[in-house]
PDB file of C-alpha atoms in Angstrom:
ATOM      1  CA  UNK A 281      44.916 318.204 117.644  1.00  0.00           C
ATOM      2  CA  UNK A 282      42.137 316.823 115.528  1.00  0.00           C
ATOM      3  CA  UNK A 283      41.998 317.814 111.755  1.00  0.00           C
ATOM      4  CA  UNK A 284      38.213 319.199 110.857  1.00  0.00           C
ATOM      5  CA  UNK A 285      37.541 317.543 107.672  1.00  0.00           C
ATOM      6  CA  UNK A 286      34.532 318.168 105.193  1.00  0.00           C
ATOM      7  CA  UNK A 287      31.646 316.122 106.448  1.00  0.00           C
ATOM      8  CA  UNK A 288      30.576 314.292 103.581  1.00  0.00           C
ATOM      9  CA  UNK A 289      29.816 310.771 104.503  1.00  0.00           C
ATOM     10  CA  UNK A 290      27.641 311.309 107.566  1.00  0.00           C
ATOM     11  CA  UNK A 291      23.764 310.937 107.090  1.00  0.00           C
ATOM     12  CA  UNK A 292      20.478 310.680 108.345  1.00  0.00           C
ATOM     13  CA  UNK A 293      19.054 307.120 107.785  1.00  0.00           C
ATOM     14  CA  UNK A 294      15.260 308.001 106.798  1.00  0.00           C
ATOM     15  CA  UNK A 295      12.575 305.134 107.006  1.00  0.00           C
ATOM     16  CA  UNK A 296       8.803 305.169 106.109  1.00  0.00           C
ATOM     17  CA  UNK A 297       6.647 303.394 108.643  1.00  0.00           C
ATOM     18  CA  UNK A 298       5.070 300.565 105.843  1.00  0.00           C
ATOM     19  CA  UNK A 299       7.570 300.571 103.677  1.00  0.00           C
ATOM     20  CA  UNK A 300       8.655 296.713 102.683  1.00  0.00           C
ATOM     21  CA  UNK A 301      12.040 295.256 102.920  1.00  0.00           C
ATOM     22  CA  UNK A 302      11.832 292.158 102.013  1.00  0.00           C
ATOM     23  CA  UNK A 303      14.381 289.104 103.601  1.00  0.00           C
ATOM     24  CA  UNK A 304      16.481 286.732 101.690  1.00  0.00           C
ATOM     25  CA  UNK A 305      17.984 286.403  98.435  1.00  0.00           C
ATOM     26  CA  UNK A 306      16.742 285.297  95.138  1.00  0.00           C
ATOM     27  CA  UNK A 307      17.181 281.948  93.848  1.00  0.00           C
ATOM     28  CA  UNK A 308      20.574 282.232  91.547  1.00  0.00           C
ATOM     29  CA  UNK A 309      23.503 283.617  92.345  1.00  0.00           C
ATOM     30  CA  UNK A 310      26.608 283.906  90.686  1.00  0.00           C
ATOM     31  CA  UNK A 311      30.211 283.515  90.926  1.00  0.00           C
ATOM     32  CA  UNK A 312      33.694 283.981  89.042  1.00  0.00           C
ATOM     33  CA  UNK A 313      37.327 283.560  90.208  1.00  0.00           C
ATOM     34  CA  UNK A 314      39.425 286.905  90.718  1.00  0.00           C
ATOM     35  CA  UNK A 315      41.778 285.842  87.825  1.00  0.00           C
ATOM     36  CA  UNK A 316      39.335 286.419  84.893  1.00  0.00           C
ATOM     37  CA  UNK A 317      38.843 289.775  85.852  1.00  0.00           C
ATOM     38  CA  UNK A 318      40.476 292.093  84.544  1.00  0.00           C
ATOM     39  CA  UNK A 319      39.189 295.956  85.926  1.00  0.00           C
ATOM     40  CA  UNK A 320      37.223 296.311  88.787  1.00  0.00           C
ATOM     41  CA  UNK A 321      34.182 298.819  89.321  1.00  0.00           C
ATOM     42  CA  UNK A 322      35.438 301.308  91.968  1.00  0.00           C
ATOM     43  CA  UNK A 323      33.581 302.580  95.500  1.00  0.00           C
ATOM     44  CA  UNK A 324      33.293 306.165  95.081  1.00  0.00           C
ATOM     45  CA  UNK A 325      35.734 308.286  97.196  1.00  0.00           C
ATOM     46  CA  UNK A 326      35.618 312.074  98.573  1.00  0.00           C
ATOM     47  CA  UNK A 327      39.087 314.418  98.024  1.00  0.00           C
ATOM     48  CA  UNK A 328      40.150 312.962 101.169  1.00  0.00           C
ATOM     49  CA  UNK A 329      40.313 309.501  99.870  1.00  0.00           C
ATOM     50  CA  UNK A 330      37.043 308.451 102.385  1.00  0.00           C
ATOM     51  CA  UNK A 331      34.882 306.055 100.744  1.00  0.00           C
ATOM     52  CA  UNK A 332      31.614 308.096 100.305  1.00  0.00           C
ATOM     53  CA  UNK A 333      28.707 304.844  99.273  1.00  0.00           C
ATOM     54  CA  UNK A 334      28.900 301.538  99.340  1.00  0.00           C
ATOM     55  CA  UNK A 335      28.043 300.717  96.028  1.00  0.00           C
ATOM     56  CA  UNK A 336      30.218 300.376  92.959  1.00  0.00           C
ATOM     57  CA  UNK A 337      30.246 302.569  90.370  1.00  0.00           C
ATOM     58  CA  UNK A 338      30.932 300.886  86.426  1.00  0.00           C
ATOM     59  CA  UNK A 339      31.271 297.200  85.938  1.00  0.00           C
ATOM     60  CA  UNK A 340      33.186 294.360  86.005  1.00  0.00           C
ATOM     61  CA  UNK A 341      35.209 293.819  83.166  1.00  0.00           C
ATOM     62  CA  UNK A 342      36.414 290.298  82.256  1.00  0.00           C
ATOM     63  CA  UNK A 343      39.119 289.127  80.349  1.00  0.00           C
ATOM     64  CA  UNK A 344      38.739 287.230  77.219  1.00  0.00           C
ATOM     65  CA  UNK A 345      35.866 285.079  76.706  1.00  0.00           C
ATOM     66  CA  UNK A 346      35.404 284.508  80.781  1.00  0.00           C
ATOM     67  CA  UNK A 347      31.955 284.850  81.991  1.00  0.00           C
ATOM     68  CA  UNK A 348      29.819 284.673  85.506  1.00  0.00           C
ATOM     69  CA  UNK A 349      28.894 281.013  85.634  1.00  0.00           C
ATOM     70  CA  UNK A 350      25.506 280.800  87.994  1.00  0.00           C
ATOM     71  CA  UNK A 351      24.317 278.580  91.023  1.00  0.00           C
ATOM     72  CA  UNK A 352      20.809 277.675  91.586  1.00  0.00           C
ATOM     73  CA  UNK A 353      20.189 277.897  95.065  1.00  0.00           C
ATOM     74  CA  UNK A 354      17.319 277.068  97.875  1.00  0.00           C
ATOM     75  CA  UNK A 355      16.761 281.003  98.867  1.00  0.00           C
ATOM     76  CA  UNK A 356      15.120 279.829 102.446  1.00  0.00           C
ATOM     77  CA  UNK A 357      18.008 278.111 103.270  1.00  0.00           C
ATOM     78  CA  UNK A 358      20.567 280.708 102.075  1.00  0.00           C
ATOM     79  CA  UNK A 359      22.051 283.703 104.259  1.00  0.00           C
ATOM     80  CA  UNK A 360      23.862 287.354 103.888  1.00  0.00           C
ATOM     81  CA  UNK A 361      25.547 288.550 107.171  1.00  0.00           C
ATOM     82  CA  UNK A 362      28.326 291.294 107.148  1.00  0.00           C
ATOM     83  CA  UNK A 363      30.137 292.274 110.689  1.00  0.00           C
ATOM     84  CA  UNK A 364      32.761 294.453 111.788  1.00  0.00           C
ATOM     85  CA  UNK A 365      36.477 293.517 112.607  1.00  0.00           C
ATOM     86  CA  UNK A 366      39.422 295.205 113.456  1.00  0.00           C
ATOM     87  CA  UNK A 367      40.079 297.756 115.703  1.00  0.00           C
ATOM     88  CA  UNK A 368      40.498 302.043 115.593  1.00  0.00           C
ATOM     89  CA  UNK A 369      40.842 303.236 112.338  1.00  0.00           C
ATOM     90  CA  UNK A 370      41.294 300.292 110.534  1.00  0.00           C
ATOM     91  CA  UNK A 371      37.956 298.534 110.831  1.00  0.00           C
ATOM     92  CA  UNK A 372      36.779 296.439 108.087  1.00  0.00           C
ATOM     93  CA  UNK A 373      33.659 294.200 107.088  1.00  0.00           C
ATOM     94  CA  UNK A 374      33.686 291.016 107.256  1.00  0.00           C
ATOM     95  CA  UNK A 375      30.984 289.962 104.418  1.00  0.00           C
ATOM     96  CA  UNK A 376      29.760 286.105 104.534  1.00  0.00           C
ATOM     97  CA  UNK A 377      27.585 284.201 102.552  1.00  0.00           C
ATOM     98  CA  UNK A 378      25.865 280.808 102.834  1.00  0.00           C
ATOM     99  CA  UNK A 379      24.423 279.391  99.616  1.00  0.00           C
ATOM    100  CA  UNK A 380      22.420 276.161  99.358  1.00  0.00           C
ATOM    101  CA  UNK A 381      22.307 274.304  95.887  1.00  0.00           C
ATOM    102  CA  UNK A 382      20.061 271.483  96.475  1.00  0.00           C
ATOM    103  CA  UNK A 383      21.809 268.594  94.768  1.00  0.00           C
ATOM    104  CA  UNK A 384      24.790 266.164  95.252  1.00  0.00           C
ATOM    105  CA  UNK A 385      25.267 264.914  91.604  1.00  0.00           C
ATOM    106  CA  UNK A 386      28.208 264.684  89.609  1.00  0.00           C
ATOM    107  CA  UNK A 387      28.146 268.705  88.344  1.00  0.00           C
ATOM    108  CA  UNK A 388      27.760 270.003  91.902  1.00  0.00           C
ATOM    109  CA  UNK A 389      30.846 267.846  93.080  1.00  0.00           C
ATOM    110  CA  UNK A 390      33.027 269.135  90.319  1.00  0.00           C
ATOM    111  CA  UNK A 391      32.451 272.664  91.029  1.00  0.00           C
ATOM    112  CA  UNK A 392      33.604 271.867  94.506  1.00  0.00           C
ATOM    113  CA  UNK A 393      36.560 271.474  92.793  1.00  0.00           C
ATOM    114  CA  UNK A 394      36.912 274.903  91.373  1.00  0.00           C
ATOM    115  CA  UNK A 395      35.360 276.721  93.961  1.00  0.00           C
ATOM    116  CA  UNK A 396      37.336 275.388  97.127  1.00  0.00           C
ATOM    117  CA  UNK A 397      40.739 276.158  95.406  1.00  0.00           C
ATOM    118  CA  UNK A 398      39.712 279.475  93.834  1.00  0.00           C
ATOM    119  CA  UNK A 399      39.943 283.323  95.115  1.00  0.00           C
ATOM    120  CA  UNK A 400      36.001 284.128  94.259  1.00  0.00           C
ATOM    121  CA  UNK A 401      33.810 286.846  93.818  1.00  0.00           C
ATOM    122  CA  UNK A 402      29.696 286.078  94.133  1.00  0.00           C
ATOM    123  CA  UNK A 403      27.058 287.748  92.950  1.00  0.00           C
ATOM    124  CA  UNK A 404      23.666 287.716  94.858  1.00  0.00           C
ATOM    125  CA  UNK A 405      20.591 289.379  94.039  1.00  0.00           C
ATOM    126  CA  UNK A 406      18.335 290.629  97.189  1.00  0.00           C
ATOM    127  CA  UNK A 407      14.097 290.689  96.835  1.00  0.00           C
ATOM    128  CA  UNK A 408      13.787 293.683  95.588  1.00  0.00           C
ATOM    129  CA  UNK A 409      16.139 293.312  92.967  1.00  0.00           C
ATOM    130  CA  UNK A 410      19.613 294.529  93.989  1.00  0.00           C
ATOM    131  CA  UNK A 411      22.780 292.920  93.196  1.00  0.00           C
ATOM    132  CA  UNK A 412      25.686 292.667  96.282  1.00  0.00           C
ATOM    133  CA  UNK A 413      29.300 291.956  96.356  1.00  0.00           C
ATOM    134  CA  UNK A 414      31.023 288.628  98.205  1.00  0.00           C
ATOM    135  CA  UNK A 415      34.574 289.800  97.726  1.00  0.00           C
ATOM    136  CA  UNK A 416      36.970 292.152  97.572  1.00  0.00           C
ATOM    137  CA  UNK A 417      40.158 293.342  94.739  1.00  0.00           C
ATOM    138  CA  UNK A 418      42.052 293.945  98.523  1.00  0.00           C
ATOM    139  CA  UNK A 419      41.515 291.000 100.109  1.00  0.00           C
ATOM    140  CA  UNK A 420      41.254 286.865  99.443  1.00  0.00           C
ATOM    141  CA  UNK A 421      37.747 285.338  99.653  1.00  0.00           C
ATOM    142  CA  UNK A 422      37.459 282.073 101.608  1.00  0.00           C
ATOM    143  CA  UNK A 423      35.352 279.761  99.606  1.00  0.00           C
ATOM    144  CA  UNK A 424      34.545 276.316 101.477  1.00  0.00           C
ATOM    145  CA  UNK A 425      32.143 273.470  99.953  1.00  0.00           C
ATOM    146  CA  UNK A 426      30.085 271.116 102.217  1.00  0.00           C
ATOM    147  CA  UNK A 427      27.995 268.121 101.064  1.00  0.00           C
ATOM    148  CA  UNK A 428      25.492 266.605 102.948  1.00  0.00           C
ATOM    149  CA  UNK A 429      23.710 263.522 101.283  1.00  0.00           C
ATOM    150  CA  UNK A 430      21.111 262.862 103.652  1.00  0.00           C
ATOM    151  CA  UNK A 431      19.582 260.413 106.227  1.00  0.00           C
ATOM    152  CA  UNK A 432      16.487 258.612 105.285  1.00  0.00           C
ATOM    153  CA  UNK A 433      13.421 258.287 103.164  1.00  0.00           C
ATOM    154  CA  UNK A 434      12.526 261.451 105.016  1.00  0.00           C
ATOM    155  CA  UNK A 435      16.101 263.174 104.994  1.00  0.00           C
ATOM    156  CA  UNK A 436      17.056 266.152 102.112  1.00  0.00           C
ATOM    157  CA  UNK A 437      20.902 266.541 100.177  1.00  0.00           C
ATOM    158  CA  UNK A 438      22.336 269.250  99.461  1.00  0.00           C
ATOM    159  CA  UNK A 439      25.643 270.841  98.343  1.00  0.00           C
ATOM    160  CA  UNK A 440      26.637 274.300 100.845  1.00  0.00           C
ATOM    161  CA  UNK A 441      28.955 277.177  99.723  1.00  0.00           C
ATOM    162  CA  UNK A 442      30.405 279.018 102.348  1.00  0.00           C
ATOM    163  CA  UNK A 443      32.447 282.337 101.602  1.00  0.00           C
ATOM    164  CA  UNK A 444      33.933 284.508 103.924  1.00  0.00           C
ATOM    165  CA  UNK A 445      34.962 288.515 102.703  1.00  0.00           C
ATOM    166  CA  UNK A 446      36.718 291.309 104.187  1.00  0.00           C
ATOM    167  CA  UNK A 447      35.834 294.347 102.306  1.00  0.00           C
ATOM    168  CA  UNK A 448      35.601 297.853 103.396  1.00  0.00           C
ATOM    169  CA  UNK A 449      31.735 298.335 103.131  1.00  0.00           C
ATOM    170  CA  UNK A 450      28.887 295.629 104.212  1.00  0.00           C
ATOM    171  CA  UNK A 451      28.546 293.367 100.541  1.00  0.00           C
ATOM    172  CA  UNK A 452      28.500 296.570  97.929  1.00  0.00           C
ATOM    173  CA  UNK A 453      25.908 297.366  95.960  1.00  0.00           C
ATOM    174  CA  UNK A 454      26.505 296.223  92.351  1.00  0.00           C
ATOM    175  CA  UNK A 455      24.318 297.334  89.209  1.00  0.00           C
ATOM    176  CA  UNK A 456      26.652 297.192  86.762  1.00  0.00           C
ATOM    177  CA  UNK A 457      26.971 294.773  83.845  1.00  0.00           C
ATOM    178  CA  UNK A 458      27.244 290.655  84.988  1.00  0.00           C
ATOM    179  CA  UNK A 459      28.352 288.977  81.439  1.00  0.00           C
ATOM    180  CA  UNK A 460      26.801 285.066  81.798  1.00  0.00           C
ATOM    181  CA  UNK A 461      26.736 282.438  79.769  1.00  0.00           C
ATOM    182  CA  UNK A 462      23.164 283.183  78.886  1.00  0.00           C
ATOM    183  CA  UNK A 463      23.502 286.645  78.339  1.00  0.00           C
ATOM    184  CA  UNK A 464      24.112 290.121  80.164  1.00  0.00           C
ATOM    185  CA  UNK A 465      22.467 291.515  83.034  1.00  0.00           C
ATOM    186  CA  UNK A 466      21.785 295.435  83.020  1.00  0.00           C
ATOM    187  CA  UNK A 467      23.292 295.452  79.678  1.00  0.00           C
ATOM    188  CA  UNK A 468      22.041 298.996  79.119  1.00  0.00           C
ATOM    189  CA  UNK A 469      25.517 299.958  81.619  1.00  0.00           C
ATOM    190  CA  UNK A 470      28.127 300.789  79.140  1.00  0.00           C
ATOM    191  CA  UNK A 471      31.558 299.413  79.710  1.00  0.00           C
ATOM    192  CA  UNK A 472      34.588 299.423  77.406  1.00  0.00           C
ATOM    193  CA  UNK A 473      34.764 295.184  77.638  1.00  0.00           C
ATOM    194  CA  UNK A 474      38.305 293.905  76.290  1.00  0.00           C
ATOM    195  CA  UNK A 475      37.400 290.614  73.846  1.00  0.00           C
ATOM    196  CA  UNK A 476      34.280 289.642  73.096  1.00  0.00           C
ATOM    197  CA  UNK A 477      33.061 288.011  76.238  1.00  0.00           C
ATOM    198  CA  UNK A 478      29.477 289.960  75.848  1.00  0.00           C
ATOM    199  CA  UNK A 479      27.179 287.370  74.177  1.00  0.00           C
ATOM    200  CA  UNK A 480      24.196 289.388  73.715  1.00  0.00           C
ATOM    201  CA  UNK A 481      20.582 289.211  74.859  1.00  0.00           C
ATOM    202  CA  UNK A 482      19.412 289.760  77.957  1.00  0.00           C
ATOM    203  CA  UNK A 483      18.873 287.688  80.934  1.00  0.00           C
ATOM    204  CA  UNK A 484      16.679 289.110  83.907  1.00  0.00           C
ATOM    205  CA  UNK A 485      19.060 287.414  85.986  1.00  0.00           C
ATOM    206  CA  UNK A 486      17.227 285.044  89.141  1.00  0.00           C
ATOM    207  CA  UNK A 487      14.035 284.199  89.210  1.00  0.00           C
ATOM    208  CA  UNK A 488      12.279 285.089  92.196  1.00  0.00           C
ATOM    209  CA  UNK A 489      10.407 282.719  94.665  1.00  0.00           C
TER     210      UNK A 489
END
């Protein structure tokens, strides 16, 4: 016998004929390693323990003196995608992004380094604005780093960062507080932050192409 539970996830999905939705991400996105954070933003949940929106409520709060470091990245070359897995009940997402930085120098190299060997979290901002979620506090983040230095006069380099997410929503929504090294996005969020990792000022986060 099947239990009849509340229905409070269920909804229509409204759309106005005109209405933009712009493609792509913005040019900087943004990235720190699982271990320097220390409280995650939660996903809302009913009485019945159901997720009810994917998007995080709160912010990230990082330990001591850790902060998002950024990547500037070629936005027409870069890619979201999110697809289910599993089977039954236990379906999950599996969240993916492709990021393009556009050189091959020493800087880009040696966050290979870090990146390739690290359990990540990224940051991306869409067009109009938003802020997503690559990674998950349940599961590890695959984080791969490709560089490509070209053919030819007429050839292009670039340095590719592949991660790979399950999560239990397509990339969450995120518009909490992201602590950089050049300031905090939507600092108006309040968050008890342990140490002072909160720099001031404000950056507007990504510029836009």
């Amino acid at each position: 016998m099947n239990t009849t539970c509340p229905n409070k996830i269920q909804r229509s999905l409204d759309w106005c004929e005109g209405t933009p939705e712009y493609a792509g991400i913005k040019r900087r996105i943004f990235y720190i390693a699982k271990s320097f954070i220390a409280k995650w933003p939660t996903l809302a949940k009913d009485t019945d323990g159901r997720i009810t929106a994917a998007k995080y409520v709160g912010s990230f709060v990082l330990a001591a003196d850790a902060s998002w470091k950024h990547i500037d990245v070629l936005s027409d070359k870069c890619q979201v995608t999110s697809e289910a897995q599993g089977e039954g009940n236990s379906q999950t997402q599996l969240n993916k992004l492709v990021a393009v930085h556009p050189s091959v120098g020493e800087e880009a190299s040696s966050a290979a380094l870090f990146i390739n060997n690290s359990d990540n979290v990224f940051l991306v901002e869409d067009m109009n604005g938003r802020f997503r979620v690559i990674g998950s506090d349940r599961w590890m983040t695959k984080s791969t780093v490709s560089q490509d230095m070209g053919q030819g006069a007429a050839g292009s380099a670039s340095t590719t960062i592949n991660a790979e997410a399950s999560d239990v929503a397509p990339a969450p929504f995120y518009d909490g507080q992201i602590v950089t090294e050049n300031g905090t996005i939507n600092e108006d969020e309040e968050e008890e932050n342990p140490g002072d990792n909160n720099p001031g000022g404000n950056n507007p986060g990504g510029d836009e192409d």
